[in-house]
Each structure stands twice: as structure tokens, then as C-alpha cells.
mmCIF file of C-alpha atoms in Angstrom:
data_model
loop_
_atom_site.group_PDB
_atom_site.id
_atom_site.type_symbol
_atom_site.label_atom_id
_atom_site.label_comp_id
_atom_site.label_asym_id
_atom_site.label_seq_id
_atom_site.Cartn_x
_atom_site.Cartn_y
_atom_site.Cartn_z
ATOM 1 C CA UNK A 23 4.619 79.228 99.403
ATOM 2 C CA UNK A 24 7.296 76.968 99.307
ATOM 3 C CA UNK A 25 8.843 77.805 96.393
ATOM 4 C CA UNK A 26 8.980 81.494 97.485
ATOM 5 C CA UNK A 27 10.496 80.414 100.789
ATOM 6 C CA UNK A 28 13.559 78.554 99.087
ATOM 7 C CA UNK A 29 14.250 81.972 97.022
ATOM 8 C CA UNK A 30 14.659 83.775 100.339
ATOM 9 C CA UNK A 31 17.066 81.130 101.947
ATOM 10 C CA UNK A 32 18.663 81.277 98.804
ATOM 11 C CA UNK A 33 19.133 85.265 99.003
ATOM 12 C CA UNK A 34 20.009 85.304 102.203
ATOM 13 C CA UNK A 35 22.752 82.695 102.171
ATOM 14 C CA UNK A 36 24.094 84.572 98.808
ATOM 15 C CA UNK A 37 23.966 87.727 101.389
ATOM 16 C CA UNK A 38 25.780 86.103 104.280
ATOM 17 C CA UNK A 39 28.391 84.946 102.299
ATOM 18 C CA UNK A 40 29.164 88.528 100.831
ATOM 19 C CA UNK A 41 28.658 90.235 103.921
ATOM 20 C CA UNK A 42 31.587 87.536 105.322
ATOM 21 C CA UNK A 43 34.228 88.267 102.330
ATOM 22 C CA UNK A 44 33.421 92.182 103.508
ATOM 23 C CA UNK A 45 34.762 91.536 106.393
ATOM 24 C CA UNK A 46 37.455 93.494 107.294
ATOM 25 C CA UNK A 47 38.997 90.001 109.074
ATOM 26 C CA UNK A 48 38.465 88.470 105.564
ATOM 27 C CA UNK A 49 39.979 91.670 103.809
ATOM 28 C CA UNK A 50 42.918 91.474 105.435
ATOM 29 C CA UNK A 51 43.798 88.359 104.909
ATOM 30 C CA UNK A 52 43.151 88.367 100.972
ATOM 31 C CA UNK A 53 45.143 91.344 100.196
ATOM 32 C CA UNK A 54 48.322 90.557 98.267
ATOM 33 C CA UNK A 55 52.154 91.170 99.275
ATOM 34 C CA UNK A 56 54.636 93.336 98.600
ATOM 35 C CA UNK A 57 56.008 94.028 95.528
ATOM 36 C CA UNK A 58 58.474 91.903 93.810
ATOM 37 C CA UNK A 59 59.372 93.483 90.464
ATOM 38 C CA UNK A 60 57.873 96.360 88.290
ATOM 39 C CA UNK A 61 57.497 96.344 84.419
ATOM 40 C CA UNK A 62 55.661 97.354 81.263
ATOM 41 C CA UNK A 63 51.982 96.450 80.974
ATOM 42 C CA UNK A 64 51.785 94.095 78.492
ATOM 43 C CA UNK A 65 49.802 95.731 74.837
ATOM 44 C CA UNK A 66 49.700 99.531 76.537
ATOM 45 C CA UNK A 67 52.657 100.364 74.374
ATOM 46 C CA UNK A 68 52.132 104.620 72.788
ATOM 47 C CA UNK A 69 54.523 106.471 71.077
ATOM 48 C CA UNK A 70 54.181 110.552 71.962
ATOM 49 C CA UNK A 71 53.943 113.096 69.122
ATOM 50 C CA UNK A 72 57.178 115.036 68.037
ATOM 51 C CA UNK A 73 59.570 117.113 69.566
ATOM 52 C CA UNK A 74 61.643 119.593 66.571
ATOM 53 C CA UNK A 75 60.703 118.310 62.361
ATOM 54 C CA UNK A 76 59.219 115.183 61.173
ATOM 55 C CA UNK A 77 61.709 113.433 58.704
ATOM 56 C CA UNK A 78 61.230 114.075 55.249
ATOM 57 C CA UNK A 79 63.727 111.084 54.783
ATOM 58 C CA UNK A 80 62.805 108.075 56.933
ATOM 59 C CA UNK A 81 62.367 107.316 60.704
ATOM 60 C CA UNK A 82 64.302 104.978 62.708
ATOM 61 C CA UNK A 83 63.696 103.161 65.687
ATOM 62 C CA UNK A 84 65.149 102.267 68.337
ATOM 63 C CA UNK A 85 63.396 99.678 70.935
ATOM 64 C CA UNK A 86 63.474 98.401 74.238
ATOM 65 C CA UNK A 87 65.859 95.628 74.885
ATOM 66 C CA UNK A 88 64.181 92.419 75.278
ATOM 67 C CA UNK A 89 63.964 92.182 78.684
ATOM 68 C CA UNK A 90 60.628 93.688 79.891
ATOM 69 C CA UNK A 91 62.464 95.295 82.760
ATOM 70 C CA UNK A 92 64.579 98.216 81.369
ATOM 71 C CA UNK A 93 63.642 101.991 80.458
ATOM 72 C CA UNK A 94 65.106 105.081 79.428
ATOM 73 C CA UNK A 95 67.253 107.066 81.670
ATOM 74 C CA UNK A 96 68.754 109.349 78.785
ATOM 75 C CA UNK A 97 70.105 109.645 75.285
ATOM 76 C CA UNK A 98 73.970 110.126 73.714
ATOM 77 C CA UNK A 99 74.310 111.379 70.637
ATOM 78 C CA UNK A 100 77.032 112.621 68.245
ATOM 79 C CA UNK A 101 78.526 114.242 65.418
ATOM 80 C CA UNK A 102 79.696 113.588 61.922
ATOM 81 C CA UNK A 103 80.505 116.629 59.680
ATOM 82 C CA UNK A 104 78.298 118.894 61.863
ATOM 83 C CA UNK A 105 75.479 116.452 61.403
ATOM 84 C CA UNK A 106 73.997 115.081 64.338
ATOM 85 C CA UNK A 107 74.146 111.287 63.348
ATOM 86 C CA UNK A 108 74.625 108.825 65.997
ATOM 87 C CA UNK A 109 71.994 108.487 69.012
ATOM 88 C CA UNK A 110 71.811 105.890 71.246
ATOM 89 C CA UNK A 111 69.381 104.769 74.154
ATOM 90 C CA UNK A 112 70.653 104.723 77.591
ATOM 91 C CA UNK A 113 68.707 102.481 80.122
ATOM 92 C CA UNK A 114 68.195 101.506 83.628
ATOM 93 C CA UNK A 115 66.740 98.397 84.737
ATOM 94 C CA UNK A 116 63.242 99.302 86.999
ATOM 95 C CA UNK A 117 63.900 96.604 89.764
ATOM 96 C CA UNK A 118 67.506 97.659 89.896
ATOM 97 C CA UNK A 119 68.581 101.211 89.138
ATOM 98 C CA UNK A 120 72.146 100.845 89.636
ATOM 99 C CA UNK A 121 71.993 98.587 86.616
ATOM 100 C CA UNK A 122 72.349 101.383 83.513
ATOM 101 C CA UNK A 123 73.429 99.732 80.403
ATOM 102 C CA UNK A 124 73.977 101.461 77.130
ATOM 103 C CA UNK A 125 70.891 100.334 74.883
ATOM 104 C CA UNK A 126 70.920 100.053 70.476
ATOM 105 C CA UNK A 127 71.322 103.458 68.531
ATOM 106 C CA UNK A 128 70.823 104.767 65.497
ATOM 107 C CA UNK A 129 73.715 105.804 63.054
ATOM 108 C CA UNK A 130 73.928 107.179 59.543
ATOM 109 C CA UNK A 131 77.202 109.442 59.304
ATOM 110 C CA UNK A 132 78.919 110.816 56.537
ATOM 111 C CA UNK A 133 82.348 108.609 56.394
ATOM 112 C CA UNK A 134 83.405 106.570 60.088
ATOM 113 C CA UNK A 135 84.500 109.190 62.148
ATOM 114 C CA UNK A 136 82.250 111.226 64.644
ATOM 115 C CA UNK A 137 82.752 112.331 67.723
ATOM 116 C CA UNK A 138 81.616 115.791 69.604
ATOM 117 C CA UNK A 139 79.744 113.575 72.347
ATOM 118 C CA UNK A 140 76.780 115.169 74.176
ATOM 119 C CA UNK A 141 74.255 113.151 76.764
ATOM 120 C CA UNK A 142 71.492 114.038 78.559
ATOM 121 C CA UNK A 143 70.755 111.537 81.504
ATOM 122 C CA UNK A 144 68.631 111.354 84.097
ATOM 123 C CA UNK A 145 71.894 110.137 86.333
ATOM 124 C CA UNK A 146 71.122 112.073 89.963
ATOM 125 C CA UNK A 147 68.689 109.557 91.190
ATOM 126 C CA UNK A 148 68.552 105.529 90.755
ATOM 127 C CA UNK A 149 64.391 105.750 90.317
ATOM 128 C CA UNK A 150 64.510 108.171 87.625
ATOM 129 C CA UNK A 151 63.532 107.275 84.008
ATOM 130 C CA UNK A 152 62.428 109.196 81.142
ATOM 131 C CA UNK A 153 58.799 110.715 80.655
ATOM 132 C CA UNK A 154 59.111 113.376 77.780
ATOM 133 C CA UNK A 155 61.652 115.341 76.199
ATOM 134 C CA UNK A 156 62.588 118.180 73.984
ATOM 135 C CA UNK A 157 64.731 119.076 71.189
ATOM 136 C CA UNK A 158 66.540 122.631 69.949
ATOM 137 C CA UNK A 159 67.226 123.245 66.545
ATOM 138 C CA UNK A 160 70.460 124.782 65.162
ATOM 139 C CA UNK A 161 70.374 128.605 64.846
ATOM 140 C CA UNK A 162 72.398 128.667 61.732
ATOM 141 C CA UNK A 163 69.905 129.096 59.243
ATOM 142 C CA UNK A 164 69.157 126.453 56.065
ATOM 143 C CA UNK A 165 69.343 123.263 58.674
ATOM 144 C CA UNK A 166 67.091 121.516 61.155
ATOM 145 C CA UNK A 167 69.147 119.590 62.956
ATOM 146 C CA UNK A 168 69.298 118.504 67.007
ATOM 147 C CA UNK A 169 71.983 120.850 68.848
ATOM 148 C CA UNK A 170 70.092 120.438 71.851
ATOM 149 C CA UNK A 171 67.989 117.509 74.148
ATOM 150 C CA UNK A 172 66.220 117.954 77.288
ATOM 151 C CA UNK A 173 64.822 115.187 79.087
ATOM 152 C CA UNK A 174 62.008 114.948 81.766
ATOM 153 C CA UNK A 175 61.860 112.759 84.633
ATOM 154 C CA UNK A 176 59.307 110.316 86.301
ATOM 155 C CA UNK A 177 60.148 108.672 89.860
ATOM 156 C CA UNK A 178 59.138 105.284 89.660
ATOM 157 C CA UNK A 179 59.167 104.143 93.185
ATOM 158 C CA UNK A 180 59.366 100.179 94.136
ATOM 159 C CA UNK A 181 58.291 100.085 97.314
ATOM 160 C CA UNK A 182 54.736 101.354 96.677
ATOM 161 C CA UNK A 183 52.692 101.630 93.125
ATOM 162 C CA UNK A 184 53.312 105.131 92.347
ATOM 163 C CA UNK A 185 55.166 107.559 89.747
ATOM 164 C CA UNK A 186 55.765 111.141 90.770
ATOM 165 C CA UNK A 187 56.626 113.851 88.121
ATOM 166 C CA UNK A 188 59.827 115.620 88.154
ATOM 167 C CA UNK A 189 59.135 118.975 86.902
ATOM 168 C CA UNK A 190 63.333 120.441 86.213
ATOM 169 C CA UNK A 191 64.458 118.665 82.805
ATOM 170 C CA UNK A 192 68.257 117.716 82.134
ATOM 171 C CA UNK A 193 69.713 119.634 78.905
ATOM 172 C CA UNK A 194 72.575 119.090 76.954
ATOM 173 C CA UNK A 195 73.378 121.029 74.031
ATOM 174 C CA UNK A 196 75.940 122.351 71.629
ATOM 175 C CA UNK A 197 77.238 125.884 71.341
ATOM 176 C CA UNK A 198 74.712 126.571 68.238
ATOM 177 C CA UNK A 199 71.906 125.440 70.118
ATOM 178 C CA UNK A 200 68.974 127.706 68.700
ATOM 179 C CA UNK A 201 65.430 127.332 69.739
ATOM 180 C CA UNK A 202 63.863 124.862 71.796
ATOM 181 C CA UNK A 203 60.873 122.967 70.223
ATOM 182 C CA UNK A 204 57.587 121.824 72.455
ATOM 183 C CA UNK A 205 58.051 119.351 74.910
ATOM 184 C CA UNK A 206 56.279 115.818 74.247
ATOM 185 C CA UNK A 207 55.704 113.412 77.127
ATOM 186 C CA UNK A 208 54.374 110.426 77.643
ATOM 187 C CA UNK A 209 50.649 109.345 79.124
ATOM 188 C CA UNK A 210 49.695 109.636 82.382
ATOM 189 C CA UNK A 211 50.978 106.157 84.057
ATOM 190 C CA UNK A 212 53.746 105.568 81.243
ATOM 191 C CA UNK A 213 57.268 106.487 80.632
ATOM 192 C CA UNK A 214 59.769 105.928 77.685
ATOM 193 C CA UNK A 215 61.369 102.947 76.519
ATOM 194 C CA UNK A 216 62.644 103.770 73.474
ATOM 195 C CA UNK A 217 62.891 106.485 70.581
ATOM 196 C CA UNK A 218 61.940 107.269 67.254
ATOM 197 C CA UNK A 219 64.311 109.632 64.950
ATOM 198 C CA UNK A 220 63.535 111.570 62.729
ATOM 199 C CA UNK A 221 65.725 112.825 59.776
ATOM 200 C CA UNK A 222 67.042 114.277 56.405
ATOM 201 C CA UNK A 223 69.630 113.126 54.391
ATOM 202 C CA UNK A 224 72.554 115.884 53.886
ATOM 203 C CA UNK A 225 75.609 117.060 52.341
ATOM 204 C CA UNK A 226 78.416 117.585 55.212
ATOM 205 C CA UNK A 227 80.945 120.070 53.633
ATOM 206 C CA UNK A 228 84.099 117.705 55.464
ATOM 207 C CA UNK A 229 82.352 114.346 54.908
ATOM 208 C CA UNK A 230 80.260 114.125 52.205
ATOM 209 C CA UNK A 231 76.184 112.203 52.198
ATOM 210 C CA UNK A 232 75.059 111.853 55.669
ATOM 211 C CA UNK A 233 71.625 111.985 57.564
ATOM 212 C CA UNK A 234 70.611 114.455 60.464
ATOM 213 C CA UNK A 235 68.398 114.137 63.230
ATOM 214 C CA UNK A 236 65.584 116.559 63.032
ATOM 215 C CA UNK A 237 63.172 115.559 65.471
ATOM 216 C CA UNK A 238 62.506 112.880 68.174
ATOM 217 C CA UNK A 239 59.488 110.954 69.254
ATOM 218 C CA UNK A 240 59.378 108.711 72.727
ATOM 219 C CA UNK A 241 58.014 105.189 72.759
ATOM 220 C CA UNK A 242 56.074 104.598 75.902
ATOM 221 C CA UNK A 243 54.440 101.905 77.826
ATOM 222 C CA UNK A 244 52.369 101.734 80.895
ATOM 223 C CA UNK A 245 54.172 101.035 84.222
ATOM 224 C CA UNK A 246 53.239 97.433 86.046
ATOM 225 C CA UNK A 247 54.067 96.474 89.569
ATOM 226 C CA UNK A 248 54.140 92.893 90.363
ATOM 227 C CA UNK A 249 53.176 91.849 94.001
ATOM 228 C CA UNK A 250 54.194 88.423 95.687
ATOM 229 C CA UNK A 251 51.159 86.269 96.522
ATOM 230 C CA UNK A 252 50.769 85.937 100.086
ATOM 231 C CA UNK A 253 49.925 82.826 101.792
ATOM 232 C CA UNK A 254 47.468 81.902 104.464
#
């Protein structure tokens, strides 16, 4: 009998204590602070499928910077010879959105000269960063390349662990815009923090070898919020 008499203090006590951490006294003061900074989950990174052709030529890639803290708010791109050649990332910090810094790019144009700038950015609100996208192809026929990039937005908020999804994309395009290809977004809980292009290598009539852009693919990673340890 004694033995069976210690395992029921022993239960009990376990019982008590966990019925003391229930608490809502005890709950209260456990819970964490606010936040402090938001970033990318560490090993959650996914790349989305493609938006337009996959390249028949190579793909290129273009990364997040090295800080942790900085995602896509939009893309530039331009033209060599007709061929859309240049793209480059363009970022916003998460913990500060009035910090938007140009990020690398990609560039394989016929000669040095391009211009014929277009950029779709996700400029009208500081919490906005890139969750999917789109691409239109040209309407003159023989070609596959970009004359057209829609991006779609996610709200990342900072004061409170949620993303909210903004359905009205931003589109840029050039005059021979054709069709628009499916959109591709990101997972649930993710957004974009860098690209991967697509492309073909091709004659310009003014300019000789190039390579075009035929299709985009997002990088994503899962969104993290960081909270600040609160003391007793």
C-alpha cells in the first residue's frame, strides 16, 4: 500500500503544478512582448512555378541581399534591340519600409546600350511586398518575350503577426504587350525575395546576339516575426 500511495502524491503534485502554469495569472505573465523585427524563416525558402516560357537557354537568378531583412517590392526591366534584357530586383526592408533599395539584376543585351525603362512596384503603401506575379508575351508573332509584368501584393503588418492579401496587381507594360500568362504566387505565409529568369538567346536586327526574358519564377520564403522577451 505504500508504494501505491507515493504514485498518487506523485500524480497529484505533477497535477498541481500544471493546473498552476494554467493559470491565467501564470499565462499572463509568460507571454512574450511585442515585436521587434520581422524576417524570413530560416530553411522555408520555395520558388513558385512559372509565369510566360521556361528558357530553352539558361535561367538566372537573382537573390536576396544578404541581409535577412529585405523583400521584393517590384521589378525594372529594360530593353536592348527590342529584347527585354536587363531586370533588376527592387526591395524594401520589412522592419523599415521607407528603406527601398535597388537589389542585383540580371543583364545579357545585345551591345551596351538599352534603355525603354518599365517598373512595376508595389510603391502606394510602405507594408507592401511582393506575393506573385504575371508576365505578357509580345503579340508580334515568332517571339516570346516579356512586354508586360504584373505584380501582386501581400501586407505584411509589424505591429501584429499577420499578412493580408491584396487582391488589385500593379502592371506595367509596353505598347506590344500581347497576352497575359497565369499568375504564380507564392505559399500561403510567404512572399518573394527574389527572381528567377527565364530566357532565349536572340538575334536583335539593330544589335546583334542578345538574350530575352521569356518567363519569370518568384523565390519565396516564409515570413518570421521576432518578439522581445519580456521580463518579470
Amino acid at each position: 500500500m505504500q508504494g501505491r500511495s507515493n504514485t498518487f502524491v506523485t500524480i497529484s503534485t505533477i497535477l498541481g503544478i500544471l493546473c498552476v502554469f494554467m493559470s491565467p495569472d501564470v499565462q499572463s505573465r509568460i507571454e512574450v512582448g511585442p515585436i521587434e523585427s520581422v524576417g524570413f524563416k530560416v530553411g522555408t525558402d520555395s520558388e513558385t512555378a512559372i509565369s510566360g516560357k521556361s528558357g530553352i537557354a539558361q535561367q538566372a537568378t537573382i537573390t536576396k541581399v544578404s541581409s535577412n531583412t529585405f523583400a521584393m517590392r517590384g521589378l525594372e526591366w529594360k530593353e536592348g534591340g527590342d529584347l527585354p534584357c536587363r531586370i533588376q530586383t527592387l526591395l524594401r526592408s520589412l522592419n523599415d519600409g521607407s528603406d527601398t533599395p535597388t537589389g542585383w539584376y540580371w543583364q545579357e543585351c545585345p551591345g551596351e546600350n538599352w534603355g525603354n525603362k518599365k517598373e512595376a512596384s508595389l510603391d502606394n503603401n510602405p507594408r507592401y511586398y511582393v506575393r506573385g506575379l504575371a508576365v505578357c508575351d509580345s503579340k508580334n508573332k515568332g517571339n516570346n518575350r516579356i512586354k508586360g509584368i504584373k505584380v501582386y501584393a501581400a501586407k505584411v503588418w509589424k505591429t501584429k503577426e499577420q499578412i493580408d492579401l491584396v487582391k488589385s496587381p500593379v502592371a506595367a507594360t509596353h505598347t506590344n504587350c500581347g497576352t497575359w500568362k497565369p499568375a504564380v504566387y507564392c505559399p500561403s505565409g510567404s512572399i518573394a525575395h527574389g527572381v528567377i529568369i527565364h530566357t532565349e538567346l536572340e538575334t536583335s536586327l539593330f544589335a546583334g546576339f542578345g538574350k530575352s526574358a521569356v518567363g519569370l519564377a518568384l523565390k519565396c520564403a516564409e515570413v518570421s516575426w521576432e518578439r522581445r522577451p519580456v521580463s518579470d
